[in-house]
PDB file of C-alpha atoms in Angstrom:
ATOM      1  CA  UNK O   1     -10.864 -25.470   3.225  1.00 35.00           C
ATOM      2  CA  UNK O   2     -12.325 -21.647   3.559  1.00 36.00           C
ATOM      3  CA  UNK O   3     -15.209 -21.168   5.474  1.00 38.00           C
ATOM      4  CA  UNK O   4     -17.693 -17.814   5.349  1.00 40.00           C
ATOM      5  CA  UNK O   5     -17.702 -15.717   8.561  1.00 38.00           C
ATOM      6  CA  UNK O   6     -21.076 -13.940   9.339  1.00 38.00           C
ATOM      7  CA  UNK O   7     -21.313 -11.382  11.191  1.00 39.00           C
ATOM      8  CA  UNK O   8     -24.746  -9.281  12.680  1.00 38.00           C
ATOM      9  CA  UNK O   9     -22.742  -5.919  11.050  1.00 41.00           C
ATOM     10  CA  UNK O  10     -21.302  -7.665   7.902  1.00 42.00           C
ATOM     11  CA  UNK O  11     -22.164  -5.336   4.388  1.00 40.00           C
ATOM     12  CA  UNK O  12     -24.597  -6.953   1.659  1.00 42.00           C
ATOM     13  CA  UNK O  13     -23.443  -8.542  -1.006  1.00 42.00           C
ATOM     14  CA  UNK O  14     -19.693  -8.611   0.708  1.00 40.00           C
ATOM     15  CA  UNK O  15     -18.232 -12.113   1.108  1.00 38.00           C
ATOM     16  CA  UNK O  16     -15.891 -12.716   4.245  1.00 40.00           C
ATOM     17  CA  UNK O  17     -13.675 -15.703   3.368  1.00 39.00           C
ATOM     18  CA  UNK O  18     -11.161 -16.963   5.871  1.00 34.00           C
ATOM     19  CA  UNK O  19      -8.728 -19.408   6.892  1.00 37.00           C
ATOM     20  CA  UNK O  20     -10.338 -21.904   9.911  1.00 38.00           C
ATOM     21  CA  UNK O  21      -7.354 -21.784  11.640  1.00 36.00           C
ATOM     22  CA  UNK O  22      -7.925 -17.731  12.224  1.00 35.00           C
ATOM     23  CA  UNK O  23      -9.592 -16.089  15.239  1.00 38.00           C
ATOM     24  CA  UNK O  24     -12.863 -14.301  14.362  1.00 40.00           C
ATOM     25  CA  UNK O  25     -11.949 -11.032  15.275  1.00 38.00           C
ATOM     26  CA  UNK O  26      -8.812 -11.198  13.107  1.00 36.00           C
ATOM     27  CA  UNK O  27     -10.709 -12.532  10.170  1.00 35.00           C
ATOM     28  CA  UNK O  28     -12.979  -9.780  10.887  1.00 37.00           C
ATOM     29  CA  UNK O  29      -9.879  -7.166  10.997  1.00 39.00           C
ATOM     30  CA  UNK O  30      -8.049  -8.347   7.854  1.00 36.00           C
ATOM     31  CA  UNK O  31     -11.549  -8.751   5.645  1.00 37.00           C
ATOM     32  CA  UNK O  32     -12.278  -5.028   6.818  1.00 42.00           C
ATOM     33  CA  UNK O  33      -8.547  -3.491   5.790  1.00 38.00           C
ATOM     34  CA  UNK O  34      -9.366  -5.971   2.159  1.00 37.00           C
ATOM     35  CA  UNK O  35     -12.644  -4.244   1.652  1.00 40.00           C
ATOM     36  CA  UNK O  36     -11.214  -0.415   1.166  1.00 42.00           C
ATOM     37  CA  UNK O  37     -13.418   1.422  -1.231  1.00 45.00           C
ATOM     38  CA  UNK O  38     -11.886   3.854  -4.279  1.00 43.00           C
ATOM     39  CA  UNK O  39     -13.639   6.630  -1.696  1.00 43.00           C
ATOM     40  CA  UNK O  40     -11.048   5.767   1.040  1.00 53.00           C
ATOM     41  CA  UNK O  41      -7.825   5.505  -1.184  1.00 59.00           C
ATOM     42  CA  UNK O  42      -8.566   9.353  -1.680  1.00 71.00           C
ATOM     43  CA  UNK O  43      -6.233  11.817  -0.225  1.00 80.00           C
ATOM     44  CA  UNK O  44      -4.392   8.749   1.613  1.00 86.00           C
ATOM     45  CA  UNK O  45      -0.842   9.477   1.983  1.00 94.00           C
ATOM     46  CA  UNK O  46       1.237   6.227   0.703  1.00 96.00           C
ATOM     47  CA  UNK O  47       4.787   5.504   0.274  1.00 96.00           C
ATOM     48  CA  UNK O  48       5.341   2.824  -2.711  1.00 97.00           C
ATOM     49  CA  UNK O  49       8.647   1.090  -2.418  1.00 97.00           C
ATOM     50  CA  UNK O  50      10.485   0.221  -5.552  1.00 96.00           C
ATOM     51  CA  UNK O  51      10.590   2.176  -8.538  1.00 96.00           C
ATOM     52  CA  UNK O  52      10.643  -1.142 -11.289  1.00 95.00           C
ATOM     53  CA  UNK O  53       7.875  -1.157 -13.723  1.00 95.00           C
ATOM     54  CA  UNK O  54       5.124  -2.728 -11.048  1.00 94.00           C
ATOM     55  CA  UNK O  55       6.111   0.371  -8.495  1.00 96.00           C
ATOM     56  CA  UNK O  56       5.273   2.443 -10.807  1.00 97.00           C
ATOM     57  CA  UNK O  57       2.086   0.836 -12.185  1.00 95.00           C
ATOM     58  CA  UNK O  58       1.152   1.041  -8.301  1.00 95.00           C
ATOM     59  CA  UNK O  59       1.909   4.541  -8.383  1.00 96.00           C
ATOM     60  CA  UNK O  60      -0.398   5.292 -11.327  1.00 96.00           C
ATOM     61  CA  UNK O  61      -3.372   3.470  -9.912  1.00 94.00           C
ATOM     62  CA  UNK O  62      -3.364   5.104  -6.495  1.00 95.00           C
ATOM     63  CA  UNK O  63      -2.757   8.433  -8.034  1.00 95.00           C
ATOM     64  CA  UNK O  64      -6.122   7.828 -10.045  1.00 93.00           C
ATOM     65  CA  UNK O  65      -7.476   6.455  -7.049  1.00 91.00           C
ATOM     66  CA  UNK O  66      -6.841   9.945  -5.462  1.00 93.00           C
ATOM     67  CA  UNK O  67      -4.303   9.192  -3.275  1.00 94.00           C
ATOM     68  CA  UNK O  68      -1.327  11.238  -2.201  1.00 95.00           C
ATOM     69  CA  UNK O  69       1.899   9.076  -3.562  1.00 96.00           C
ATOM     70  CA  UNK O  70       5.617   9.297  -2.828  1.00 96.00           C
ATOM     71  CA  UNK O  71       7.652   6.808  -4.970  1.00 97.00           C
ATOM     72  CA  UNK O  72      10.650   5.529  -3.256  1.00 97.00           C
ATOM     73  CA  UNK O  73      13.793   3.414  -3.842  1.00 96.00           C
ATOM     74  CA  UNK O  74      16.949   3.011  -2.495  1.00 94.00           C
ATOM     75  CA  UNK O  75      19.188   4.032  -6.093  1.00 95.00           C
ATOM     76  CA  UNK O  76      19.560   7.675  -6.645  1.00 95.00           C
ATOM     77  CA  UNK O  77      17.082   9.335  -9.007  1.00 96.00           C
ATOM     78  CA  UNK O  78      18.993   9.420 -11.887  1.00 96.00           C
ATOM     79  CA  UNK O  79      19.151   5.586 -11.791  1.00 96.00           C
ATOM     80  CA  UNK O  80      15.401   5.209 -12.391  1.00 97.00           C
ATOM     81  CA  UNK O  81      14.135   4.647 -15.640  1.00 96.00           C
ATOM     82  CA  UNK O  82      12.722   7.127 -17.523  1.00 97.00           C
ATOM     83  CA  UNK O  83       9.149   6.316 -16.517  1.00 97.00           C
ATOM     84  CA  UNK O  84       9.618   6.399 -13.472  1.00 97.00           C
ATOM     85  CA  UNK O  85      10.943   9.798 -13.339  1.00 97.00           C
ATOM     86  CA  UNK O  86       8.112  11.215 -15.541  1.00 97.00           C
ATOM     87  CA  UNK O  87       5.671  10.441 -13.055  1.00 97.00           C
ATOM     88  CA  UNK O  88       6.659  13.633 -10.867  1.00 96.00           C
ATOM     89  CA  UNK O  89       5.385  15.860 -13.845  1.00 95.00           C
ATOM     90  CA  UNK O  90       2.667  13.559 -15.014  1.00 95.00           C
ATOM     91  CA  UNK O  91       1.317  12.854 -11.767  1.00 95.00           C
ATOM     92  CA  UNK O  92       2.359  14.629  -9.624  1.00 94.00           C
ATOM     93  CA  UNK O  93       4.576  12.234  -7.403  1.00 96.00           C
ATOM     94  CA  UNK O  94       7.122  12.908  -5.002  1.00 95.00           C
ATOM     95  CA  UNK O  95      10.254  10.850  -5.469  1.00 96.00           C
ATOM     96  CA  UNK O  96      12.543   9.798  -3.176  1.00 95.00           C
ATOM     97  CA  UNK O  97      15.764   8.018  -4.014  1.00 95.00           C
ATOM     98  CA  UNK O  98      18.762   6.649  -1.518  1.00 92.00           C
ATOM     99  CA  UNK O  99      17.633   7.492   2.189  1.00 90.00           C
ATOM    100  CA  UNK O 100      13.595   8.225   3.103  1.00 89.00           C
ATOM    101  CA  UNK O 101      13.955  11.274   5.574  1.00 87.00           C
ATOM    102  CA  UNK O 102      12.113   9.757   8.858  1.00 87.00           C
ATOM    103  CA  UNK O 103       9.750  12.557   9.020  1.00 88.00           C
ATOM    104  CA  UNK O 104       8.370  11.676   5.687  1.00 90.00           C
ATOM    105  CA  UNK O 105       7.312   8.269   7.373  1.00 91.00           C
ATOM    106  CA  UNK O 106       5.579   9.690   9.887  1.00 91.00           C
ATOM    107  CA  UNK O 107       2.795  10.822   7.593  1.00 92.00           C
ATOM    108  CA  UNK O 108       2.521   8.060   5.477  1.00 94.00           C
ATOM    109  CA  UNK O 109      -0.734   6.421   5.823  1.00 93.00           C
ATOM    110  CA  UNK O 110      -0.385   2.838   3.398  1.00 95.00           C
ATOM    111  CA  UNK O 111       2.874   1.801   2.355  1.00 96.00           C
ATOM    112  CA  UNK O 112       2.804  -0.294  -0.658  1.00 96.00           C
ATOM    113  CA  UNK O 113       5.905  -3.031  -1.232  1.00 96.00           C
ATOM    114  CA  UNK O 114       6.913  -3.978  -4.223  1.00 94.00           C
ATOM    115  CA  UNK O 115       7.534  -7.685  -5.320  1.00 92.00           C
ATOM    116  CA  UNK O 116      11.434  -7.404  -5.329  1.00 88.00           C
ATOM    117  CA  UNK O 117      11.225  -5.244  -2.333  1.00 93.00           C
ATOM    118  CA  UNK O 118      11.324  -7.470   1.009  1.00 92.00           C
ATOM    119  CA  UNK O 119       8.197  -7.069   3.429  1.00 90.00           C
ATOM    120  CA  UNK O 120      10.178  -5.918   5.805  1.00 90.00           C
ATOM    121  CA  UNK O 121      12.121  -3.403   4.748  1.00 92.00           C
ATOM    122  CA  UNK O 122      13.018  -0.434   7.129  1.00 91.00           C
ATOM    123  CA  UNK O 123      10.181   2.000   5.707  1.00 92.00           C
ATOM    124  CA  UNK O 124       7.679  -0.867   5.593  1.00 93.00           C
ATOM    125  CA  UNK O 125       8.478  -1.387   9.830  1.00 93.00           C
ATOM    126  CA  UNK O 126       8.029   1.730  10.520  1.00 92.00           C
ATOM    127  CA  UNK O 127       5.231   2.612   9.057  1.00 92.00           C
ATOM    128  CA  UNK O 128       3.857  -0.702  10.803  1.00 91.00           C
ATOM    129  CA  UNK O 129       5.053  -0.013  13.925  1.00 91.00           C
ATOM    130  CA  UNK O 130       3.143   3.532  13.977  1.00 89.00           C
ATOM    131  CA  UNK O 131      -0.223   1.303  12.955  1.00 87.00           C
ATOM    132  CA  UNK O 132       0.186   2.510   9.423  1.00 90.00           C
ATOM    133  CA  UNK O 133      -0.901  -0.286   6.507  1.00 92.00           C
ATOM    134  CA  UNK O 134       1.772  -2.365   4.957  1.00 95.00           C
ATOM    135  CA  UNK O 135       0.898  -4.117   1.344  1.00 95.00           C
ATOM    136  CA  UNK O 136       1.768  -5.721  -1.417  1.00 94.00           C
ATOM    137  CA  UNK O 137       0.540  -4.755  -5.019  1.00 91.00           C
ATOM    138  CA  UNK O 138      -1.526  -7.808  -5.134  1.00 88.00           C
ATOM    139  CA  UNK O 139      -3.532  -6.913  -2.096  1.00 90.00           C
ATOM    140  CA  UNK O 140      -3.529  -3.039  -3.584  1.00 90.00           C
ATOM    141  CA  UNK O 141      -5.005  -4.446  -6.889  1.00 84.00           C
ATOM    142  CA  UNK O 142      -7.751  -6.660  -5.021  1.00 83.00           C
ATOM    143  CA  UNK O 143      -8.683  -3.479  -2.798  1.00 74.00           C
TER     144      UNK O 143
END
């Protein structure tokens, strides 16, 4: 039951798929926020939420995406596996463990949830709130 949208500004070659039951201008809103080129994950600033083995997988593609990435979960540091702590050295990621300092959520651009992580955990809401991007890693990994 999806439907194409056209639109007199719509890219070549880019399909807009939505629901019927959507208003145009938000199928127009959430197709743009899908379509975000490699070029505009560079030098974003995004928090990923859980440090399990898809957080970091997240972590690594947006740092080779460009991106500015702080890794964050609420165990201490020393509770993360071993991956996961490599990636400050590897990749240069900031990691946060136990409570996110506010002021570090004022920056964040994209905050990207983890599938054990609910949507709306505290860092995800504010981050919202302040018109900042909240995902999950499917949505990263179709962007």
């Amino acid at each position: 039951m999806l439907r194409q949208v056209t639109t007199a500004h719509q890219n070549p070659g880019v399909s807009r798929t939505a629901f019927p039951l959507l208003t145009r201008t938000l199928c127009l809103r959430l197709c743009d926020l899908v379509g975000m080129k490699t070029s505009q994950k560079k030098g974003k600033k995004t928090l990923v939420l859980g440090a399990g083995k898809s957080g970091v997988s997240s972590t690594k593609f947006l740092t080779k995406k460009g991106a500015l990435v702080a890794l964050y979960d609420k165990k201490d540091i020393e509770d993360w596996s071993k991956e996961a702590r490599s990636l400050k050295k590897k990749y240069k990621v900031a990691l946060i463990g136990g409570k996110i300092p506010s002021l570090l959520l004022d920056q964040i651009d994209l905050v990207v949830v983890s599938p054990g992580v609910p949507m709306n955990a505290i860092p995800a809401r504010y981050v919202d709130r302040k018109n900042g991007h909240v995902i999950g890693e499917i949505e990263l990994a179709y962007r």
